[in-house]
PDB file of N, CA and C in Angstrom:
ATOM      1  N   MET A  25     -49.611  46.307 -12.638  1.00  0.00           N
ATOM      2  CA  MET A  25     -48.138  45.222 -13.347  1.00  0.00           C
ATOM      3  C   MET A  25     -47.181  44.608 -12.061  1.00  0.00           C
ATOM      4  N   PRO A  26     -46.634  43.515 -12.006  1.00  0.00           N
ATOM      5  CA  PRO A  26     -45.877  43.211 -11.296  1.00  0.00           C
ATOM      6  C   PRO A  26     -44.641  43.868 -11.284  1.00  0.00           C
ATOM      7  N   ASN A  27     -44.384  44.296 -10.032  1.00  0.00           N
ATOM      8  CA  ASN A  27     -42.622  44.913 -10.101  1.00  0.00           C
ATOM      9  C   ASN A  27     -42.078  44.228 -10.774  1.00  0.00           C
ATOM     10  N   LYS A  28     -41.400  42.894  -9.675  1.00  0.00           N
ATOM     11  CA  LYS A  28     -39.972  42.283  -9.826  1.00  0.00           C
ATOM     12  C   LYS A  28     -40.504  41.444 -10.867  1.00  0.00           C
ATOM     13  N   LYS A  29     -38.655  40.827 -11.227  1.00  0.00           N
ATOM     14  CA  LYS A  29     -38.696  40.284 -11.860  1.00  0.00           C
ATOM     15  C   LYS A  29     -39.241  39.093 -12.449  1.00  0.00           C
ATOM     16  N   SER A  30     -39.073  38.666 -11.306  1.00  0.00           N
ATOM     17  CA  SER A  30     -39.245  37.265 -11.185  1.00  0.00           C
ATOM     18  C   SER A  30     -40.715  37.745 -10.871  1.00  0.00           C
ATOM     19  N   ALA A  31     -41.986  38.174 -11.086  1.00  0.00           N
ATOM     20  CA  ALA A  31     -43.037  38.159 -11.064  1.00  0.00           C
ATOM     21  C   ALA A  31     -43.958  38.431 -12.575  1.00  0.00           C
ATOM     22  N   ILE A  32     -42.587  39.554 -13.408  1.00  0.00           N
ATOM     23  CA  ILE A  32     -43.178  39.413 -14.821  1.00  0.00           C
ATOM     24  C   ILE A  32     -43.175  38.129 -15.310  1.00  0.00           C
ATOM     25  N   LYS A  33     -41.429  37.252 -14.758  1.00  0.00           N
ATOM     26  CA  LYS A  33     -41.460  36.087 -15.064  1.00  0.00           C
ATOM     27  C   LYS A  33     -42.911  34.981 -15.065  1.00  0.00           C
ATOM     28  N   ALA A  34     -43.831  35.167 -14.514  1.00  0.00           N
ATOM     29  CA  ALA A  34     -44.656  33.674 -13.707  1.00  0.00           C
ATOM     30  C   ALA A  34     -45.597  34.945 -14.618  1.00  0.00           C
ATOM     31  N   LEU A  35     -46.255  36.291 -14.795  1.00  0.00           N
ATOM     32  CA  LEU A  35     -47.373  36.411 -15.415  1.00  0.00           C
ATOM     33  C   LEU A  35     -46.789  36.389 -16.997  1.00  0.00           C
ATOM     34  N   LYS A  36     -46.293  36.241 -17.664  1.00  0.00           N
ATOM     35  CA  LYS A  36     -46.098  35.573 -19.454  1.00  0.00           C
ATOM     36  C   LYS A  36     -45.892  33.938 -18.761  1.00  0.00           C
ATOM     37  N   GLN A  37     -45.355  33.564 -18.238  1.00  0.00           N
ATOM     38  CA  GLN A  37     -45.990  32.106 -18.218  1.00  0.00           C
ATOM     39  C   GLN A  37     -46.828  31.576 -18.004  1.00  0.00           C
ATOM     40  N   SER A  38     -48.021  32.207 -16.948  1.00  0.00           N
ATOM     41  CA  SER A  38     -49.632  31.702 -16.568  1.00  0.00           C
ATOM     42  C   SER A  38     -49.716  32.883 -17.795  1.00  0.00           C
ATOM     43  N   GLU A  39     -49.771  33.435 -18.971  1.00  0.00           N
ATOM     44  CA  GLU A  39     -50.431  33.781 -19.859  1.00  0.00           C
ATOM     45  C   GLU A  39     -50.498  33.189 -20.553  1.00  0.00           C
ATOM     46  N   LYS A  40     -48.650  32.316 -21.217  1.00  0.00           N
ATOM     47  CA  LYS A  40     -49.004  31.036 -22.122  1.00  0.00           C
ATOM     48  C   LYS A  40     -49.628  30.080 -21.790  1.00  0.00           C
ATOM     49  N   ASN A  41     -49.063  29.596 -20.715  1.00  0.00           N
ATOM     50  CA  ASN A  41     -50.295  28.276 -20.498  1.00  0.00           C
ATOM     51  C   ASN A  41     -51.856  27.977 -20.600  1.00  0.00           C
ATOM     52  N   ARG A  42     -52.345  29.815 -20.348  1.00  0.00           N
ATOM     53  CA  ARG A  42     -53.179  29.680 -19.969  1.00  0.00           C
ATOM     54  C   ARG A  42     -53.761  29.380 -21.792  1.00  0.00           C
ATOM     55  N   VAL A  43     -52.979  30.038 -22.367  1.00  0.00           N
ATOM     56  CA  VAL A  43     -53.586  30.103 -23.601  1.00  0.00           C
ATOM     57  C   VAL A  43     -53.361  28.287 -24.337  1.00  0.00           C
ATOM     58  N   ALA A  44     -52.222  27.690 -24.464  1.00  0.00           N
ATOM     59  CA  ALA A  44     -52.211  26.505 -24.268  1.00  0.00           C
ATOM     60  C   ALA A  44     -53.344  25.250 -23.611  1.00  0.00           C
ATOM     61  N   ASN A  45     -53.381  25.602 -22.652  1.00  0.00           N
ATOM     62  CA  ASN A  45     -54.352  24.502 -21.744  1.00  0.00           C
ATOM     63  C   ASN A  45     -55.553  25.322 -22.235  1.00  0.00           C
ATOM     64  N   LYS A  46     -56.362  26.352 -22.652  1.00  0.00           N
ATOM     65  CA  LYS A  46     -57.319  26.277 -24.018  1.00  0.00           C
ATOM     66  C   LYS A  46     -57.929  25.823 -25.084  1.00  0.00           C
ATOM     67  N   SER A  47     -55.993  25.922 -25.479  1.00  0.00           N
ATOM     68  CA  SER A  47     -56.082  25.383 -26.943  1.00  0.00           C
ATOM     69  C   SER A  47     -56.797  24.155 -26.921  1.00  0.00           C
ATOM     70  N   ALA A  48     -56.169  22.755 -25.776  1.00  0.00           N
ATOM     71  CA  ALA A  48     -55.939  22.553 -25.823  1.00  0.00           C
ATOM     72  C   ALA A  48     -58.087  20.996 -25.140  1.00  0.00           C
ATOM     73  N   ILE A  49     -57.838  22.113 -24.389  1.00  0.00           N
ATOM     74  CA  ILE A  49     -59.596  21.866 -24.162  1.00  0.00           C
ATOM     75  C   ILE A  49     -59.588  21.864 -24.840  1.00  0.00           C
ATOM     76  N   LYS A  50     -60.270  22.783 -26.376  1.00  0.00           N
ATOM     77  CA  LYS A  50     -61.581  22.696 -27.133  1.00  0.00           C
ATOM     78  C   LYS A  50     -60.748  21.725 -28.245  1.00  0.00           C
ATOM     79  N   ARG A  51     -59.907  21.818 -27.581  1.00  0.00           N
ATOM     80  CA  ARG A  51     -59.937  20.506 -29.156  1.00  0.00           C
ATOM     81  C   ARG A  51     -60.193  18.699 -28.968  1.00  0.00           C
ATOM     82  N   ILE A  52     -60.145  19.252 -27.222  1.00  0.00           N
ATOM     83  CA  ILE A  52     -60.371  17.856 -27.199  1.00  0.00           C
ATOM     84  C   ILE A  52     -62.322  17.728 -27.174  1.00  0.00           C
ATOM     85  N   LYS A  53     -63.154  18.696 -27.186  1.00  0.00           N
ATOM     86  CA  LYS A  53     -63.993  19.097 -26.875  1.00  0.00           C
ATOM     87  C   LYS A  53     -64.602  18.583 -28.283  1.00  0.00           C
ATOM     88  N   THR A  54     -63.850  18.988 -29.334  1.00  0.00           N
ATOM     89  CA  THR A  54     -64.048  19.384 -30.352  1.00  0.00           C
ATOM     90  C   THR A  54     -63.913  17.701 -30.802  1.00  0.00           C
ATOM     91  N   GLU A  55     -62.854  17.182 -30.381  1.00  0.00           N
ATOM     92  CA  GLU A  55     -62.917  15.603 -30.717  1.00  0.00           C
ATOM     93  C   GLU A  55     -64.077  15.293 -30.774  1.00  0.00           C
ATOM     94  N   ARG A  56     -65.038  14.836 -29.479  1.00  0.00           N
ATOM     95  CA  ARG A  56     -65.669  14.034 -29.106  1.00  0.00           C
ATOM     96  C   ARG A  56     -67.057  15.083 -29.446  1.00  0.00           C
ATOM     97  N   LYS A  57     -67.638  16.039 -29.846  1.00  0.00           N
ATOM     98  CA  LYS A  57     -68.402  16.022 -30.650  1.00  0.00           C
ATOM     99  C   LYS A  57     -68.814  15.429 -32.177  1.00  0.00           C
ATOM    100  N   LYS A  58     -67.078  15.299 -32.537  1.00  0.00           N
ATOM    101  CA  LYS A  58     -67.408  14.373 -33.710  1.00  0.00           C
ATOM    102  C   LYS A  58     -67.606  13.079 -33.856  1.00  0.00           C
ATOM    103  N   PHE A  59     -66.590  12.203 -32.363  1.00  0.00           N
ATOM    104  CA  PHE A  59     -66.594  10.967 -32.312  1.00  0.00           C
ATOM    105  C   PHE A  59     -68.718  11.067 -32.077  1.00  0.00           C
ATOM    106  N   ILE A  60     -69.322  12.172 -31.378  1.00  0.00           N
ATOM    107  CA  ILE A  60     -70.953  11.773 -31.019  1.00  0.00           C
ATOM    108  C   ILE A  60     -71.684  11.701 -32.825  1.00  0.00           C
ATOM    109  N   ALA A  61     -71.159  13.260 -33.549  1.00  0.00           N
ATOM    110  CA  ALA A  61     -72.176  12.990 -34.790  1.00  0.00           C
ATOM    111  C   ALA A  61     -71.591  11.738 -35.506  1.00  0.00           C
ATOM    112  N   PHE A  62     -70.197  11.761 -36.085  1.00  0.00           N
ATOM    113  CA  PHE A  62     -70.376   9.673 -36.204  1.00  0.00           C
ATOM    114  C   PHE A  62     -70.949   8.758 -36.023  1.00  0.00           C
ATOM    115  N   ILE A  63     -71.435   8.276 -34.463  1.00  0.00           N
ATOM    116  CA  ILE A  63     -72.133   7.327 -33.189  1.00  0.00           C
ATOM    117  C   ILE A  63     -73.647   7.869 -34.237  1.00  0.00           C
ATOM    118  N   GLU A  64     -73.737   8.319 -34.299  1.00  0.00           N
ATOM    119  CA  GLU A  64     -75.343   8.700 -34.881  1.00  0.00           C
ATOM    120  C   GLU A  64     -75.697   8.811 -36.399  1.00  0.00           C
ATOM    121  N   SER A  65     -74.969   8.842 -36.972  1.00  0.00           N
ATOM    122  CA  SER A  65     -74.912   9.006 -38.038  1.00  0.00           C
ATOM    123  C   SER A  65     -74.513   7.591 -38.774  1.00  0.00           C
ATOM    124  N   GLY A  66     -74.173   6.739 -38.090  1.00  0.00           N
ATOM    125  CA  GLY A  66     -74.189   5.214 -38.032  1.00  0.00           C
ATOM    126  C   GLY A  66     -72.865   4.344 -38.531  1.00  0.00           C
ATOM    127  N   ASN A  67     -71.422   6.096 -38.694  1.00  0.00           N
ATOM    128  CA  ASN A  67     -70.347   5.294 -39.704  1.00  0.00           C
ATOM    129  C   ASN A  67     -69.648   5.538 -38.269  1.00  0.00           C
ATOM    130  N   LEU A  68     -69.540   3.644 -38.312  1.00  0.00           N
ATOM    131  CA  LEU A  68     -68.777   3.568 -37.463  1.00  0.00           C
ATOM    132  C   LEU A  68     -67.663   3.380 -37.406  1.00  0.00           C
ATOM    133  N   GLU A  69     -66.614   3.189 -38.752  1.00  0.00           N
ATOM    134  CA  GLU A  69     -65.661   3.440 -39.074  1.00  0.00           C
ATOM    135  C   GLU A  69     -64.824   4.393 -38.259  1.00  0.00           C
ATOM    136  N   GLU A  70     -65.370   5.468 -39.092  1.00  0.00           N
ATOM    137  CA  GLU A  70     -64.838   6.970 -38.724  1.00  0.00           C
ATOM    138  C   GLU A  70     -65.329   6.956 -36.787  1.00  0.00           C
ATOM    139  N   ALA A  71     -65.638   6.582 -36.226  1.00  0.00           N
ATOM    140  CA  ALA A  71     -66.078   6.823 -35.010  1.00  0.00           C
ATOM    141  C   ALA A  71     -65.211   6.144 -34.236  1.00  0.00           C
ATOM    142  N   LYS A  72     -64.232   5.152 -35.174  1.00  0.00           N
ATOM    143  CA  LYS A  72     -63.311   4.187 -34.300  1.00  0.00           C
ATOM    144  C   LYS A  72     -62.190   5.335 -33.857  1.00  0.00           C
ATOM    145  N   LYS A  73     -61.977   5.933 -35.177  1.00  0.00           N
ATOM    146  CA  LYS A  73     -60.604   6.584 -35.456  1.00  0.00           C
ATOM    147  C   LYS A  73     -60.824   7.751 -34.747  1.00  0.00           C
ATOM    148  N   ALA A  74     -62.027   8.398 -34.701  1.00  0.00           N
ATOM    149  CA  ALA A  74     -62.245   9.389 -33.999  1.00  0.00           C
ATOM    150  C   ALA A  74     -61.791   9.795 -31.699  1.00  0.00           C
ATOM    151  N   PHE A  75     -62.263   8.163 -31.645  1.00  0.00           N
ATOM    152  CA  PHE A  75     -62.845   7.773 -30.991  1.00  0.00           C
ATOM    153  C   PHE A  75     -61.140   7.261 -30.303  1.00  0.00           C
ATOM    154  N   CYS A  76     -60.357   6.209 -31.105  1.00  0.00           N
ATOM    155  CA  CYS A  76     -58.662   6.600 -30.405  1.00  0.00           C
ATOM    156  C   CYS A  76     -57.944   7.605 -30.180  1.00  0.00           C
ATOM    157  N   LEU A  77     -58.700   8.618 -31.441  1.00  0.00           N
ATOM    158  CA  LEU A  77     -57.776  10.252 -31.038  1.00  0.00           C
ATOM    159  C   LEU A  77     -58.253  10.907 -29.375  1.00  0.00           C
ATOM    160  N   THR A  78     -59.161  10.900 -29.491  1.00  0.00           N
ATOM    161  CA  THR A  78     -60.296  11.226 -28.444  1.00  0.00           C
ATOM    162  C   THR A  78     -59.543  11.204 -27.275  1.00  0.00           C
ATOM    163  N   GLN A  79     -58.900   9.513 -26.446  1.00  0.00           N
ATOM    164  CA  GLN A  79     -58.877   9.323 -26.119  1.00  0.00           C
ATOM    165  C   GLN A  79     -57.692   9.207 -25.973  1.00  0.00           C
ATOM    166  N   SER A  80     -56.560   9.393 -26.503  1.00  0.00           N
ATOM    167  CA  SER A  80     -55.015   9.434 -26.321  1.00  0.00           C
ATOM    168  C   SER A  80     -54.679  10.778 -26.307  1.00  0.00           C
ATOM    169  N   LEU A  81     -55.754  11.841 -26.628  1.00  0.00           N
ATOM    170  CA  LEU A  81     -55.658  13.333 -25.845  1.00  0.00           C
ATOM    171  C   LEU A  81     -56.460  13.097 -24.626  1.00  0.00           C
ATOM    172  N   LEU A  82     -57.783  12.588 -23.820  1.00  0.00           N
ATOM    173  CA  LEU A  82     -57.870  12.641 -22.992  1.00  0.00           C
ATOM    174  C   LEU A  82     -56.580  12.609 -22.473  1.00  0.00           C
ATOM    175  N   GLY A  83     -55.826  11.339 -22.806  1.00  0.00           N
ATOM    176  CA  GLY A  83     -54.848  10.473 -21.357  1.00  0.00           C
ATOM    177  C   GLY A  83     -53.997  11.624 -22.004  1.00  0.00           C
ATOM    178  N   LYS A  84     -53.332  12.183 -22.459  1.00  0.00           N
ATOM    179  CA  LYS A  84     -52.196  12.998 -22.517  1.00  0.00           C
ATOM    180  C   LYS A  84     -52.595  14.530 -21.767  1.00  0.00           C
ATOM    181  N   ALA A  85     -54.161  14.952 -21.391  1.00  0.00           N
ATOM    182  CA  ALA A  85     -54.699  15.613 -20.686  1.00  0.00           C
ATOM    183  C   ALA A  85     -54.304  15.374 -19.581  1.00  0.00           C
ATOM    184  N   ALA A  86     -54.690  14.608 -18.795  1.00  0.00           N
ATOM    185  CA  ALA A  86     -54.700  13.914 -17.076  1.00  0.00           C
ATOM    186  C   ALA A  86     -53.150  13.390 -17.286  1.00  0.00           C
ATOM    187  N   LYS A  87     -51.780  12.641 -18.461  1.00  0.00           N
ATOM    188  CA  LYS A  87     -50.436  13.178 -17.664  1.00  0.00           C
ATOM    189  C   LYS A  87     -50.483  14.538 -17.768  1.00  0.00           C
ATOM    190  N   THR A  88     -50.728  15.629 -18.118  1.00  0.00           N
ATOM    191  CA  THR A  88     -50.459  16.917 -17.904  1.00  0.00           C
ATOM    192  C   THR A  88     -51.439  17.926 -16.831  1.00  0.00           C
ATOM    193  N   LYS A  89     -52.081  16.800 -16.006  1.00  0.00           N
ATOM    194  CA  LYS A  89     -52.408  17.532 -14.896  1.00  0.00           C
ATOM    195  C   LYS A  89     -54.061  18.813 -15.543  1.00  0.00           C
ATOM    196  N   LEU A  90     -54.565  18.344 -16.812  1.00  0.00           N
ATOM    197  CA  LEU A  90     -54.813  19.309 -17.608  1.00  0.00           C
ATOM    198  C   LEU A  90     -55.888  19.151 -16.955  1.00  0.00           C
ATOM    199  N   PHE A  91     -56.711  17.977 -16.487  1.00  0.00           N
ATOM    200  CA  PHE A  91     -57.880  17.134 -16.829  1.00  0.00           C
ATOM    201  C   PHE A  91     -57.649  15.866 -15.107  1.00  0.00           C
ATOM    202  N   HIS A  92     -57.988  16.028 -14.018  1.00  0.00           N
ATOM    203  CA  HIS A  92     -58.161  15.058 -13.471  1.00  0.00           C
ATOM    204  C   HIS A  92     -57.904  14.013 -14.144  1.00  0.00           C
ATOM    205  N   TRP A  93     -57.372  13.160 -13.623  1.00  0.00           N
ATOM    206  CA  TRP A  93     -57.435  11.125 -14.646  1.00  0.00           C
ATOM    207  C   TRP A  93     -58.794  11.203 -14.385  1.00  0.00           C
ATOM    208  N   LYS A  94     -59.416  10.846 -13.568  1.00  0.00           N
ATOM    209  CA  LYS A  94     -60.860  10.055 -13.380  1.00  0.00           C
ATOM    210  C   LYS A  94     -61.270  11.172 -14.258  1.00  0.00           C
ATOM    211  N   LYS A  95     -61.309  11.720 -14.581  1.00  0.00           N
ATOM    212  CA  LYS A  95     -61.981  12.841 -15.443  1.00  0.00           C
ATOM    213  C   LYS A  95     -61.945  12.429 -16.757  1.00  0.00           C
ATOM    214  N   SER A  96     -60.344  12.415 -16.804  1.00  0.00           N
ATOM    215  CA  SER A  96     -59.878  11.892 -18.121  1.00  0.00           C
ATOM    216  C   SER A  96     -60.997   9.927 -18.414  1.00  0.00           C
ATOM    217  N   ALA A  97     -61.131   9.789 -17.646  1.00  0.00           N
ATOM    218  CA  ALA A  97     -61.237   7.816 -17.553  1.00  0.00           C
ATOM    219  C   ALA A  97     -62.675   7.753 -17.510  1.00  0.00           C
ATOM    220  N   ARG A  98     -63.444   8.396 -16.561  1.00  0.00           N
ATOM    221  CA  ARG A  98     -65.072   8.877 -17.602  1.00  0.00           C
ATOM    222  C   ARG A  98     -65.473   9.037 -18.442  1.00  0.00           C
ATOM    223  N   LEU A  99     -64.711  10.478 -19.201  1.00  0.00           N
ATOM    224  CA  LEU A  99     -65.204  10.353 -20.259  1.00  0.00           C
ATOM    225  C   LEU A  99     -64.559   9.391 -21.582  1.00  0.00           C
ATOM    226  N   THR A 100     -63.264   8.391 -21.142  1.00  0.00           N
ATOM    227  CA  THR A 100     -63.475   7.669 -22.366  1.00  0.00           C
ATOM    228  C   THR A 100     -64.336   6.393 -21.783  1.00  0.00           C
ATOM    229  N   ALA A 101     -64.874   6.298 -20.429  1.00  0.00           N
ATOM    230  CA  ALA A 101     -65.000   5.638 -20.643  1.00  0.00           C
ATOM    231  C   ALA A 101     -66.906   5.527 -21.428  1.00  0.00           C
ATOM    232  N   ARG A 102     -67.853   7.006 -20.648  1.00  0.00           N
ATOM    233  CA  ARG A 102     -68.414   7.104 -21.501  1.00  0.00           C
ATOM    234  C   ARG A 102     -69.102   6.939 -22.950  1.00  0.00           C
ATOM    235  N   MET A 103     -67.359   6.960 -23.660  1.00  0.00           N
ATOM    236  CA  MET A 103     -67.267   7.097 -25.348  1.00  0.00           C
ATOM    237  C   MET A 103     -67.749   5.401 -25.800  1.00  0.00           C
ATOM    238  N   ALA A 104     -66.708   5.056 -24.736  1.00  0.00           N
ATOM    239  CA  ALA A 104     -66.487   3.353 -24.900  1.00  0.00           C
ATOM    240  C   ALA A 104     -67.802   2.969 -25.600  1.00  0.00           C
ATOM    241  N   GLN A 105     -69.435   3.371 -23.797  1.00  0.00           N
ATOM    242  CA  GLN A 105     -70.602   2.959 -24.261  1.00  0.00           C
ATOM    243  C   GLN A 105     -71.762   3.335 -24.874  1.00  0.00           C
ATOM    244  N   LYS A 106     -71.091   4.147 -25.778  1.00  0.00           N
ATOM    245  CA  LYS A 106     -71.935   4.634 -26.884  1.00  0.00           C
ATOM    246  C   LYS A 106     -71.630   3.769 -27.856  1.00  0.00           C
ATOM    247  N   PHE A 107     -70.971   2.677 -28.309  1.00  0.00           N
ATOM    248  CA  PHE A 107     -70.520   2.085 -29.805  1.00  0.00           C
ATOM    249  C   PHE A 107     -71.602   0.628 -29.064  1.00  0.00           C
ATOM    250  N   PRO A 108     -72.107   0.467 -30.037  1.00  0.00           N
ATOM    251  CA  PRO A 108     -73.454  -0.223 -30.514  1.00  0.00           C
ATOM    252  C   PRO A 108     -72.453  -1.420 -29.475  1.00  0.00           C
ATOM    253  N   LYS A 109     -73.637  -2.920 -29.292  1.00  0.00           N
ATOM    254  CA  LYS A 109     -72.745  -4.152 -28.255  1.00  0.00           C
ATOM    255  C   LYS A 109     -71.865  -5.190 -28.769  1.00  0.00           C
ATOM    256  N   ASP A 110     -71.705  -5.006 -30.250  1.00  0.00           N
ATOM    257  CA  ASP A 110     -71.898  -6.110 -31.015  1.00  0.00           C
ATOM    258  C   ASP A 110     -70.544  -4.863 -31.632  1.00  0.00           C
ATOM    259  N   ASN A 111     -69.893  -3.632 -32.057  1.00  0.00           N
ATOM    260  CA  ASN A 111     -69.316  -3.492 -32.455  1.00  0.00           C
ATOM    261  C   ASN A 111     -67.699  -2.311 -31.729  1.00  0.00           C
ATOM    262  N   TYR A 112     -68.044  -2.666 -30.473  1.00  0.00           N
ATOM    263  CA  TYR A 112     -66.471  -2.071 -29.377  1.00  0.00           C
ATOM    264  C   TYR A 112     -65.709  -2.378 -30.186  1.00  0.00           C
ATOM    265  N   VAL A 113     -64.790  -1.001 -29.666  1.00  0.00           N
ATOM    266  CA  VAL A 113     -63.619  -0.852 -30.408  1.00  0.00           C
ATOM    267  C   VAL A 113     -62.618  -2.457 -29.577  1.00  0.00           C
TER     268      VAL A 113
END
């Protein structure tokens, strides 16, 4: 257990950030899985909505340094490739 006041505060902050980061990562994973399920079922309208939402979440994750910006770009590009060629967003 930390003894100094600043160390106690740092511990509280890091725990709070850890929980928030875990929640954000889980939400991104869930939305990506929904997107893939829509693509596989052929529901392109729902897939487009899910793509836009996931793309937004990935951009925010990169902006807040939750993911490296290149990882966010890579995941977004791979999702975009899953669309049929004639129905790209």
